[in-house]
Amino acid sequence: MKNNDFSTAILILAMTFSAQVAHSQRAIAFEGIENARDMGCLAMQDGKVIRTGLLVRSGCLAKATDSDVAVLKEKYRLTDVFDFRFEAEANAAPDRIIDGVSYTHLSTLPKAFIQGFSSSGRTDSVKMDKKSMMETLMKYAFAPQAQTMARQLYPAIVTDSTAQHYYGEFLRGVLNAKGGVLWHCSQGKDRAGWAAAFLLAALGADRKTIVEDFDLSNQSYARQVEALTAKMQGMNGGDEAVTFIRAMVGVSRENFEATLDLIDQKYGSLSGYIENQLGFSKEEQQQMRTKYLE
């Protein structure tokens, strides 16, 4: 198969799984919003902690209930939402509109992946039923090219100039927000995970804190990961196939850490990357720390 076919499959898989969320200490038990957690109380290297009730990462808001909206408005004083999905993806499952909230779309998926999805003509793929999605997932898990594409996703995101620009815009948006901020992609795990990583780094988190927050998405999707892993092993799937399943349904901590290493190698450090590639200055980072830390 062509690379575009594999990138299309990866997008479909990343966008269509739903989850029953496992609750970590910071998890928010919304009714219709997946993989949500408050970034508050995380400790930074200077000993300060992030204020609670201001910074939320999650899956998309397409199925947000009235109760969810009430929590976002009353407890989190939501004023700004940042959506990292691309246009066709967002149109297929539009966010619920909340009065008084500003919505900003910043597609941080590299063009090659988006083009692969669009050229397939399957802009309704997010509506696949679970059975069809599972069959697609199992099919591609055995394909070496698909496995390679999955490994390339994180490096492609952090080295893409458009993604870098938009993540910089996100950080400035967080800095200038009048109230609570929520950011998401489809499942709130990969693109939203990188946004959280950059935000935490700008606030002064160490690598351990950044990696552990990213990895919490694996708790949110643990049941799906384990069920499909067991099914894959029952089909005599090898380590690469199982790794593919775990990365597509959850997140790949190994790939995330390898990509952090790539940032260090290519750009000097994560701090330097934020300042030079994302264009978020040291002065802006200090302003953000003053605003969000206590």
PDB file of C-alpha atoms in Angstrom:
ATOM      1  CA  MET A   1       0.000   0.000   0.000  1.00  0.00           C
ATOM      2  CA  LYS A   2       0.993   3.611  -0.528  1.00  0.00           C
ATOM      3  CA  ASN A   3       2.168   5.759   2.355  1.00  0.00           C
ATOM      4  CA  ASN A   4      -0.962   7.901   1.986  1.00  0.00           C
ATOM      5  CA  ASP A   5      -3.077   4.824   2.653  1.00  0.00           C
ATOM      6  CA  PHE A   6      -1.185   4.155   5.869  1.00  0.00           C
ATOM      7  CA  SER A   7      -1.351   7.769   7.052  1.00  0.00           C
ATOM      8  CA  THR A   8      -5.088   7.691   6.353  1.00  0.00           C
ATOM      9  CA  ALA A   9      -5.479   4.527   8.411  1.00  0.00           C
ATOM     10  CA  ILE A  10      -3.519   6.015  11.293  1.00  0.00           C
ATOM     11  CA  LEU A  11      -5.750   9.086  11.290  1.00  0.00           C
ATOM     12  CA  ILE A  12      -8.887   6.982  11.246  1.00  0.00           C
ATOM     13  CA  LEU A  13      -7.660   4.897  14.154  1.00  0.00           C
ATOM     14  CA  ALA A  14      -6.567   7.928  16.151  1.00  0.00           C
ATOM     15  CA  MET A  15      -9.925   9.627  15.721  1.00  0.00           C
ATOM     16  CA  THR A  16     -12.523   6.920  16.210  1.00  0.00           C
ATOM     17  CA  PHE A  17     -11.859   5.098  19.470  1.00  0.00           C
ATOM     18  CA  SER A  18     -13.946   5.977  22.495  1.00  0.00           C
ATOM     19  CA  ALA A  19     -13.013   5.198  26.083  1.00  0.00           C
ATOM     20  CA  GLN A  20     -14.254   4.680  29.572  1.00  0.00           C
ATOM     21  CA  VAL A  21     -11.932   6.968  31.457  1.00  0.00           C
ATOM     22  CA  ALA A  22      -9.843   5.638  34.313  1.00  0.00           C
ATOM     23  CA  HIS A  23      -9.618   8.345  36.939  1.00  0.00           C
ATOM     24  CA  SER A  24      -6.197   9.545  37.979  1.00  0.00           C
ATOM     25  CA  GLN A  25      -5.824  12.040  40.759  1.00  0.00           C
ATOM     26  CA  ARG A  26      -6.296  14.969  38.379  1.00  0.00           C
ATOM     27  CA  ALA A  27      -8.920  13.375  36.117  1.00  0.00           C
ATOM     28  CA  ILE A  28     -12.198  15.217  35.588  1.00  0.00           C
ATOM     29  CA  ALA A  29     -15.230  12.940  35.479  1.00  0.00           C
ATOM     30  CA  PHE A  30     -17.172  14.550  32.660  1.00  0.00           C
ATOM     31  CA  GLU A  31     -20.175  12.712  31.221  1.00  0.00           C
ATOM     32  CA  GLY A  32     -19.376  13.177  27.521  1.00  0.00           C
ATOM     33  CA  ILE A  33     -15.788  14.447  27.369  1.00  0.00           C
ATOM     34  CA  GLU A  34     -13.028  11.842  27.333  1.00  0.00           C
ATOM     35  CA  ASN A  35      -9.539  11.821  28.798  1.00  0.00           C
ATOM     36  CA  ALA A  36      -9.951  15.095  30.696  1.00  0.00           C
ATOM     37  CA  ARG A  37      -7.707  16.300  33.468  1.00  0.00           C
ATOM     38  CA  ASP A  38      -6.892  19.473  35.351  1.00  0.00           C
ATOM     39  CA  MET A  39      -3.239  20.463  35.053  1.00  0.00           C
ATOM     40  CA  GLY A  40      -3.429  22.048  38.493  1.00  0.00           C
ATOM     41  CA  CYS A  41      -1.261  20.986  41.453  1.00  0.00           C
ATOM     42  CA  LEU A  42       1.610  19.751  39.271  1.00  0.00           C
ATOM     43  CA  ALA A  43       4.883  20.859  40.871  1.00  0.00           C
ATOM     44  CA  MET A  44       7.467  22.795  38.895  1.00  0.00           C
ATOM     45  CA  GLN A  45      11.230  22.751  39.373  1.00  0.00           C
ATOM     46  CA  ASP A  46      11.157  25.999  41.370  1.00  0.00           C
ATOM     47  CA  GLY A  47       8.819  24.455  43.939  1.00  0.00           C
ATOM     48  CA  LYS A  48       5.713  26.292  42.779  1.00  0.00           C
ATOM     49  CA  VAL A  49       2.606  24.466  41.574  1.00  0.00           C
ATOM     50  CA  ILE A  50       0.099  25.116  38.808  1.00  0.00           C
ATOM     51  CA  ARG A  51      -3.098  26.777  39.989  1.00  0.00           C
ATOM     52  CA  THR A  52      -6.125  24.495  39.822  1.00  0.00           C
ATOM     53  CA  GLY A  53      -9.269  25.192  37.813  1.00  0.00           C
ATOM     54  CA  LEU A  54      -7.605  27.101  34.987  1.00  0.00           C
ATOM     55  CA  LEU A  55      -5.887  24.667  32.598  1.00  0.00           C
ATOM     56  CA  VAL A  56      -7.674  21.594  31.245  1.00  0.00           C
ATOM     57  CA  ARG A  57      -6.653  19.077  28.555  1.00  0.00           C
ATOM     58  CA  SER A  58      -9.180  16.662  27.105  1.00  0.00           C
ATOM     59  CA  GLY A  59     -10.704  14.919  24.131  1.00  0.00           C
ATOM     60  CA  CYS A  60     -13.052  16.860  21.849  1.00  0.00           C
ATOM     61  CA  LEU A  61     -16.258  18.523  23.051  1.00  0.00           C
ATOM     62  CA  ALA A  62     -18.607  17.007  20.456  1.00  0.00           C
ATOM     63  CA  LYS A  63     -20.468  14.952  23.074  1.00  0.00           C
ATOM     64  CA  ALA A  64     -20.289  17.433  25.951  1.00  0.00           C
ATOM     65  CA  THR A  65     -23.503  17.283  27.983  1.00  0.00           C
ATOM     66  CA  ASP A  66     -25.358  20.105  29.704  1.00  0.00           C
ATOM     67  CA  SER A  67     -23.773  18.961  32.959  1.00  0.00           C
ATOM     68  CA  ASP A  68     -20.309  19.097  31.382  1.00  0.00           C
ATOM     69  CA  VAL A  69     -20.946  22.609  30.117  1.00  0.00           C
ATOM     70  CA  ALA A  70     -22.080  23.708  33.560  1.00  0.00           C
ATOM     71  CA  VAL A  71     -18.889  22.351  35.135  1.00  0.00           C
ATOM     72  CA  LEU A  72     -16.708  24.056  32.530  1.00  0.00           C
ATOM     73  CA  LYS A  73     -18.445  27.398  33.008  1.00  0.00           C
ATOM     74  CA  GLU A  74     -18.872  27.359  36.774  1.00  0.00           C
ATOM     75  CA  LYS A  75     -15.875  25.446  38.121  1.00  0.00           C
ATOM     76  CA  TYR A  76     -13.299  26.141  35.407  1.00  0.00           C
ATOM     77  CA  ARG A  77     -14.549  29.570  34.291  1.00  0.00           C
ATOM     78  CA  LEU A  78     -13.892  28.536  30.703  1.00  0.00           C
ATOM     79  CA  THR A  79     -13.224  31.344  28.234  1.00  0.00           C
ATOM     80  CA  ASP A  80     -10.927  29.754  25.636  1.00  0.00           C
ATOM     81  CA  VAL A  81     -10.872  26.452  23.726  1.00  0.00           C
ATOM     82  CA  PHE A  82      -8.004  25.393  21.450  1.00  0.00           C
ATOM     83  CA  ASP A  83      -8.766  22.638  18.947  1.00  0.00           C
ATOM     84  CA  PHE A  84      -5.791  20.884  17.295  1.00  0.00           C
ATOM     85  CA  ARG A  85      -7.867  18.854  14.818  1.00  0.00           C
ATOM     86  CA  PHE A  86      -7.730  19.507  11.083  1.00  0.00           C
ATOM     87  CA  GLU A  87     -10.765  20.895   9.235  1.00  0.00           C
ATOM     88  CA  ALA A  88     -12.433  17.712   7.964  1.00  0.00           C
ATOM     89  CA  GLU A  89     -11.863  16.048  11.317  1.00  0.00           C
ATOM     90  CA  ALA A  90     -13.435  18.925  13.243  1.00  0.00           C
ATOM     91  CA  ASN A  91     -16.344  19.219  10.803  1.00  0.00           C
ATOM     92  CA  ALA A  92     -17.173  15.534  11.250  1.00  0.00           C
ATOM     93  CA  ALA A  93     -17.506  15.939  15.039  1.00  0.00           C
ATOM     94  CA  PRO A  94     -17.858  19.655  15.802  1.00  0.00           C
ATOM     95  CA  ASP A  95     -17.328  20.903  19.327  1.00  0.00           C
ATOM     96  CA  ARG A  96     -20.364  21.875  21.326  1.00  0.00           C
ATOM     97  CA  ILE A  97     -20.542  25.653  21.322  1.00  0.00           C
ATOM     98  CA  ILE A  98     -20.569  27.222  24.770  1.00  0.00           C
ATOM     99  CA  ASP A  99     -21.777  30.798  25.146  1.00  0.00           C
ATOM    100  CA  GLY A 100     -19.023  33.271  25.942  1.00  0.00           C
ATOM    101  CA  VAL A 101     -16.209  30.899  24.950  1.00  0.00           C
ATOM    102  CA  SER A 102     -13.709  31.667  22.182  1.00  0.00           C
ATOM    103  CA  TYR A 103     -12.768  28.733  19.893  1.00  0.00           C
ATOM    104  CA  THR A 104      -9.433  28.648  18.076  1.00  0.00           C
ATOM    105  CA  HIS A 105      -8.522  25.955  15.518  1.00  0.00           C
ATOM    106  CA  LEU A 106      -4.813  25.197  15.168  1.00  0.00           C
ATOM    107  CA  SER A 107      -4.236  22.093  13.057  1.00  0.00           C
ATOM    108  CA  THR A 108      -0.897  20.717  14.222  1.00  0.00           C
ATOM    109  CA  LEU A 109      -0.983  17.534  12.168  1.00  0.00           C
ATOM    110  CA  PRO A 110       1.707  17.661   9.429  1.00  0.00           C
ATOM    111  CA  LYS A 111       0.396  18.242   5.904  1.00  0.00           C
ATOM    112  CA  ALA A 112       1.527  14.827   4.660  1.00  0.00           C
ATOM    113  CA  PHE A 113      -0.787  13.109   7.133  1.00  0.00           C
ATOM    114  CA  ILE A 114      -3.702  15.425   6.349  1.00  0.00           C
ATOM    115  CA  GLN A 115      -3.217  15.002   2.602  1.00  0.00           C
ATOM    116  CA  GLY A 116      -3.205  11.253   3.010  1.00  0.00           C
ATOM    117  CA  PHE A 117      -6.519  11.443   4.811  1.00  0.00           C
ATOM    118  CA  SER A 118      -8.121  13.914   2.392  1.00  0.00           C
ATOM    119  CA  SER A 119      -6.972  12.132  -0.781  1.00  0.00           C
ATOM    120  CA  SER A 120      -8.706   8.973   0.392  1.00  0.00           C
ATOM    121  CA  GLY A 121     -12.045  10.713  -0.006  1.00  0.00           C
ATOM    122  CA  ARG A 122     -13.098   9.351   3.392  1.00  0.00           C
ATOM    123  CA  THR A 123     -13.900  12.519   5.296  1.00  0.00           C
ATOM    124  CA  ASP A 124     -16.699  10.612   7.033  1.00  0.00           C
ATOM    125  CA  SER A 125     -14.315   7.997   8.403  1.00  0.00           C
ATOM    126  CA  VAL A 126     -14.718   9.281  11.942  1.00  0.00           C
ATOM    127  CA  LYS A 127     -18.224   7.813  11.814  1.00  0.00           C
ATOM    128  CA  MET A 128     -17.001   4.235  11.343  1.00  0.00           C
ATOM    129  CA  ASP A 129     -18.633   1.750  13.708  1.00  0.00           C
ATOM    130  CA  LYS A 130     -16.451   0.023  16.274  1.00  0.00           C
ATOM    131  CA  LYS A 131     -16.440  -3.316  14.467  1.00  0.00           C
ATOM    132  CA  SER A 132     -15.192  -1.780  11.213  1.00  0.00           C
ATOM    133  CA  MET A 133     -12.643   0.296  13.086  1.00  0.00           C
ATOM    134  CA  MET A 134     -11.321  -2.753  14.925  1.00  0.00           C
ATOM    135  CA  GLU A 135     -10.985  -4.687  11.667  1.00  0.00           C
ATOM    136  CA  THR A 136      -9.048  -1.786  10.147  1.00  0.00           C
ATOM    137  CA  LEU A 137      -6.829  -1.544  13.205  1.00  0.00           C
ATOM    138  CA  MET A 138      -5.978  -5.238  13.185  1.00  0.00           C
ATOM    139  CA  LYS A 139      -5.277  -5.172   9.455  1.00  0.00           C
ATOM    140  CA  TYR A 140      -2.751  -2.367   9.630  1.00  0.00           C
ATOM    141  CA  ALA A 141      -1.098  -3.581  12.832  1.00  0.00           C
ATOM    142  CA  PHE A 142       0.652  -6.304  10.798  1.00  0.00           C
ATOM    143  CA  ALA A 143       1.894  -3.912   8.065  1.00  0.00           C
ATOM    144  CA  PRO A 144       5.537  -2.783   8.476  1.00  0.00           C
ATOM    145  CA  GLN A 145       4.847   0.483   6.625  1.00  0.00           C
ATOM    146  CA  ALA A 146       1.978   1.322   8.968  1.00  0.00           C
ATOM    147  CA  GLN A 147       4.163   0.546  11.962  1.00  0.00           C
ATOM    148  CA  THR A 148       6.803   2.899  10.597  1.00  0.00           C
ATOM    149  CA  MET A 149       4.262   5.660   9.954  1.00  0.00           C
ATOM    150  CA  ALA A 150       3.056   5.387  13.541  1.00  0.00           C
ATOM    151  CA  ARG A 151       6.624   5.805  14.816  1.00  0.00           C
ATOM    152  CA  GLN A 152       7.114   8.825  12.562  1.00  0.00           C
ATOM    153  CA  LEU A 153       4.069  10.740  13.798  1.00  0.00           C
ATOM    154  CA  TYR A 154       5.611  12.444  16.843  1.00  0.00           C
ATOM    155  CA  PRO A 155       8.885  13.427  15.123  1.00  0.00           C
ATOM    156  CA  ALA A 156       6.850  14.748  12.186  1.00  0.00           C
ATOM    157  CA  ILE A 157       4.762  16.919  14.499  1.00  0.00           C
ATOM    158  CA  VAL A 158       7.653  18.536  16.363  1.00  0.00           C
ATOM    159  CA  THR A 159       9.745  19.212  13.242  1.00  0.00           C
ATOM    160  CA  ASP A 160       6.884  20.594  11.116  1.00  0.00           C
ATOM    161  CA  SER A 161       7.145  24.398  10.770  1.00  0.00           C
ATOM    162  CA  THR A 162       3.371  24.905  10.659  1.00  0.00           C
ATOM    163  CA  ALA A 163       2.849  22.805  13.774  1.00  0.00           C
ATOM    164  CA  GLN A 164       5.609  24.768  15.506  1.00  0.00           C
ATOM    165  CA  HIS A 165       3.910  28.045  14.599  1.00  0.00           C
ATOM    166  CA  TYR A 166       0.529  26.873  15.861  1.00  0.00           C
ATOM    167  CA  TYR A 167       1.893  25.508  19.121  1.00  0.00           C
ATOM    168  CA  GLY A 168       3.494  28.908  19.650  1.00  0.00           C
ATOM    169  CA  GLU A 169       0.107  30.534  18.988  1.00  0.00           C
ATOM    170  CA  PHE A 170      -1.415  28.174  21.529  1.00  0.00           C
ATOM    171  CA  LEU A 171       1.067  29.202  24.217  1.00  0.00           C
ATOM    172  CA  ARG A 172       0.374  32.879  23.544  1.00  0.00           C
ATOM    173  CA  GLY A 173      -3.342  32.165  23.664  1.00  0.00           C
ATOM    174  CA  VAL A 174      -2.970  30.544  27.071  1.00  0.00           C
ATOM    175  CA  LEU A 175      -0.920  33.500  28.268  1.00  0.00           C
ATOM    176  CA  ASN A 176      -3.561  35.994  27.138  1.00  0.00           C
ATOM    177  CA  ALA A 177      -6.673  34.046  28.203  1.00  0.00           C
ATOM    178  CA  LYS A 178      -9.134  35.916  30.408  1.00  0.00           C
ATOM    179  CA  GLY A 179     -10.313  32.804  32.244  1.00  0.00           C
ATOM    180  CA  GLY A 180     -10.029  29.035  32.098  1.00  0.00           C
ATOM    181  CA  VAL A 181      -8.430  27.318  29.093  1.00  0.00           C
ATOM    182  CA  LEU A 182      -9.211  23.909  27.563  1.00  0.00           C
ATOM    183  CA  TRP A 183      -7.299  22.334  24.702  1.00  0.00           C
ATOM    184  CA  HIS A 184      -7.983  19.127  22.814  1.00  0.00           C
ATOM    185  CA  CYS A 185      -7.600  17.089  19.645  1.00  0.00           C
ATOM    186  CA  SER A 186      -9.898  14.116  19.013  1.00  0.00           C
ATOM    187  CA  GLN A 187      -8.952  11.860  21.925  1.00  0.00           C
ATOM    188  CA  GLY A 188      -6.858  14.382  23.818  1.00  0.00           C
ATOM    189  CA  LYS A 189      -3.767  12.210  23.760  1.00  0.00           C
ATOM    190  CA  ASP A 190      -1.241  12.932  20.969  1.00  0.00           C
ATOM    191  CA  ARG A 191      -1.564  16.467  19.580  1.00  0.00           C
ATOM    192  CA  ALA A 192      -3.124  17.717  22.818  1.00  0.00           C
ATOM    193  CA  GLY A 193      -0.430  15.794  24.673  1.00  0.00           C
ATOM    194  CA  TRP A 194       2.299  17.708  22.897  1.00  0.00           C
ATOM    195  CA  ALA A 195       0.518  20.976  23.673  1.00  0.00           C
ATOM    196  CA  ALA A 196       0.522  20.002  27.345  1.00  0.00           C
ATOM    197  CA  ALA A 197       4.202  19.089  27.152  1.00  0.00           C
ATOM    198  CA  PHE A 198       5.141  22.478  25.702  1.00  0.00           C
ATOM    199  CA  LEU A 199       2.960  24.290  28.234  1.00  0.00           C
ATOM    200  CA  LEU A 200       4.473  22.387  31.149  1.00  0.00           C
ATOM    201  CA  ALA A 201       7.992  23.065  29.885  1.00  0.00           C
ATOM    202  CA  ALA A 202       7.204  26.775  29.560  1.00  0.00           C
ATOM    203  CA  LEU A 203       5.927  26.757  33.147  1.00  0.00           C
ATOM    204  CA  GLY A 204       9.151  25.141  34.365  1.00  0.00           C
ATOM    205  CA  ALA A 205       8.301  21.442  34.704  1.00  0.00           C
ATOM    206  CA  ASP A 206      11.049  18.839  34.617  1.00  0.00           C
ATOM    207  CA  ARG A 207      11.122  16.029  32.067  1.00  0.00           C
ATOM    208  CA  LYS A 208       9.726  13.436  34.499  1.00  0.00           C
ATOM    209  CA  THR A 209       6.601  15.534  35.132  1.00  0.00           C
ATOM    210  CA  ILE A 210       6.099  16.139  31.407  1.00  0.00           C
ATOM    211  CA  VAL A 211       6.436  12.459  30.515  1.00  0.00           C
ATOM    212  CA  GLU A 212       4.170  11.283  33.330  1.00  0.00           C
ATOM    213  CA  ASP A 213       1.402  13.667  32.324  1.00  0.00           C
ATOM    214  CA  PHE A 214       1.647  12.501  28.707  1.00  0.00           C
ATOM    215  CA  ASP A 215       1.546   8.866  29.791  1.00  0.00           C
ATOM    216  CA  LEU A 216      -1.672   9.318  31.809  1.00  0.00           C
ATOM    217  CA  SER A 217      -3.654   8.963  28.576  1.00  0.00           C
ATOM    218  CA  ASN A 218      -2.738   5.281  28.735  1.00  0.00           C
ATOM    219  CA  GLN A 219      -4.744   5.065  31.960  1.00  0.00           C
ATOM    220  CA  SER A 220      -7.730   6.700  30.278  1.00  0.00           C
ATOM    221  CA  TYR A 221      -7.722   4.163  27.447  1.00  0.00           C
ATOM    222  CA  ALA A 222      -6.389   1.186  29.410  1.00  0.00           C
ATOM    223  CA  ARG A 223      -9.401  -1.088  28.889  1.00  0.00           C
ATOM    224  CA  GLN A 224      -9.356  -0.634  25.128  1.00  0.00           C
ATOM    225  CA  VAL A 225      -5.590  -1.061  24.951  1.00  0.00           C
ATOM    226  CA  GLU A 226      -5.588  -4.278  26.931  1.00  0.00           C
ATOM    227  CA  ALA A 227      -8.573  -5.775  25.097  1.00  0.00           C
ATOM    228  CA  LEU A 228      -7.095  -5.167  21.665  1.00  0.00           C
ATOM    229  CA  THR A 229      -3.610  -6.200  22.766  1.00  0.00           C
ATOM    230  CA  ALA A 230      -4.997  -9.525  23.923  1.00  0.00           C
ATOM    231  CA  LYS A 231      -6.845  -9.929  20.636  1.00  0.00           C
ATOM    232  CA  MET A 232      -3.681  -9.129  18.689  1.00  0.00           C
ATOM    233  CA  GLN A 233      -1.664 -11.665  20.671  1.00  0.00           C
ATOM    234  CA  GLY A 234      -4.385 -14.216  19.990  1.00  0.00           C
ATOM    235  CA  MET A 235      -3.785 -13.586  16.272  1.00  0.00           C
ATOM    236  CA  ASN A 236      -0.076 -14.292  16.797  1.00  0.00           C
ATOM    237  CA  GLY A 237       0.829 -10.647  16.414  1.00  0.00           C
ATOM    238  CA  GLY A 238       4.459  -9.911  17.213  1.00  0.00           C
ATOM    239  CA  ASP A 239       5.968  -7.149  19.307  1.00  0.00           C
ATOM    240  CA  GLU A 240       5.736  -4.585  16.481  1.00  0.00           C
ATOM    241  CA  ALA A 241       2.034  -5.272  15.948  1.00  0.00           C
ATOM    242  CA  VAL A 242       1.314  -5.009  19.666  1.00  0.00           C
ATOM    243  CA  THR A 243       3.327  -1.775  19.880  1.00  0.00           C
ATOM    244  CA  PHE A 244       1.271  -0.372  16.998  1.00  0.00           C
ATOM    245  CA  ILE A 245      -1.986  -1.230  18.787  1.00  0.00           C
ATOM    246  CA  ARG A 246      -0.829   0.365  22.021  1.00  0.00           C
ATOM    247  CA  ALA A 247       0.306   3.535  20.254  1.00  0.00           C
ATOM    248  CA  MET A 248      -2.885   3.938  18.221  1.00  0.00           C
ATOM    249  CA  VAL A 249      -5.352   3.348  21.030  1.00  0.00           C
ATOM    250  CA  GLY A 250      -3.273   4.876  23.811  1.00  0.00           C
ATOM    251  CA  VAL A 251       0.002   6.767  23.507  1.00  0.00           C
ATOM    252  CA  SER A 252       3.558   5.584  22.974  1.00  0.00           C
ATOM    253  CA  ARG A 253       5.595   6.727  25.951  1.00  0.00           C
ATOM    254  CA  GLU A 254       8.700   5.271  24.304  1.00  0.00           C
ATOM    255  CA  ASN A 255       8.151   7.268  21.110  1.00  0.00           C
ATOM    256  CA  PHE A 256       7.357  10.393  23.114  1.00  0.00           C
ATOM    257  CA  GLU A 257      10.613  10.158  25.058  1.00  0.00           C
ATOM    258  CA  ALA A 258      12.560   9.398  21.883  1.00  0.00           C
ATOM    259  CA  THR A 259      11.064  12.521  20.318  1.00  0.00           C
ATOM    260  CA  LEU A 260      12.037  14.595  23.343  1.00  0.00           C
ATOM    261  CA  ASP A 261      15.569  13.277  22.769  1.00  0.00           C
ATOM    262  CA  LEU A 262      15.268  14.315  19.116  1.00  0.00           C
ATOM    263  CA  ILE A 263      14.345  17.843  20.203  1.00  0.00           C
ATOM    264  CA  ASP A 264      17.452  17.959  22.406  1.00  0.00           C
ATOM    265  CA  GLN A 265      19.652  16.696  19.574  1.00  0.00           C
ATOM    266  CA  LYS A 266      18.212  18.871  16.828  1.00  0.00           C
ATOM    267  CA  TYR A 267      17.379  22.072  18.719  1.00  0.00           C
ATOM    268  CA  GLY A 268      19.642  21.964  21.775  1.00  0.00           C
ATOM    269  CA  SER A 269      16.992  21.605  24.466  1.00  0.00           C
ATOM    270  CA  LEU A 270      13.246  21.682  24.989  1.00  0.00           C
ATOM    271  CA  SER A 271      13.604  25.152  26.493  1.00  0.00           C
ATOM    272  CA  GLY A 272      15.478  26.345  23.428  1.00  0.00           C
ATOM    273  CA  TYR A 273      12.899  24.725  21.154  1.00  0.00           C
ATOM    274  CA  ILE A 274      10.070  26.604  22.868  1.00  0.00           C
ATOM    275  CA  GLU A 275      11.894  29.914  22.600  1.00  0.00           C
ATOM    276  CA  ASN A 276      13.302  29.567  19.083  1.00  0.00           C
ATOM    277  CA  GLN A 277      11.040  27.156  17.165  1.00  0.00           C
ATOM    278  CA  LEU A 278       7.746  27.996  18.871  1.00  0.00           C
ATOM    279  CA  GLY A 279       8.673  31.660  19.209  1.00  0.00           C
ATOM    280  CA  PHE A 280       7.569  31.872  22.833  1.00  0.00           C
ATOM    281  CA  SER A 281      10.119  34.128  24.483  1.00  0.00           C
ATOM    282  CA  LYS A 282      11.698  33.808  27.911  1.00  0.00           C
ATOM    283  CA  GLU A 283       9.835  36.954  28.930  1.00  0.00           C
ATOM    284  CA  GLU A 284       6.519  35.403  27.876  1.00  0.00           C
ATOM    285  CA  GLN A 285       7.400  32.221  29.732  1.00  0.00           C
ATOM    286  CA  GLN A 286       8.039  34.240  32.892  1.00  0.00           C
ATOM    287  CA  GLN A 287       4.718  36.044  32.442  1.00  0.00           C
ATOM    288  CA  MET A 288       2.972  32.687  32.092  1.00  0.00           C
ATOM    289  CA  ARG A 289       4.604  31.428  35.295  1.00  0.00           C
ATOM    290  CA  THR A 290       3.467  34.527  37.158  1.00  0.00           C
ATOM    291  CA  LYS A 291      -0.084  33.990  35.893  1.00  0.00           C
ATOM    292  CA  TYR A 292      -0.490  30.252  36.429  1.00  0.00           C
ATOM    293  CA  LEU A 293       1.828  29.270  39.293  1.00  0.00           C
ATOM    294  CA  GLU A 294       1.440  29.737  43.016  1.00  0.00           C
TER     295      GLU A 294
END
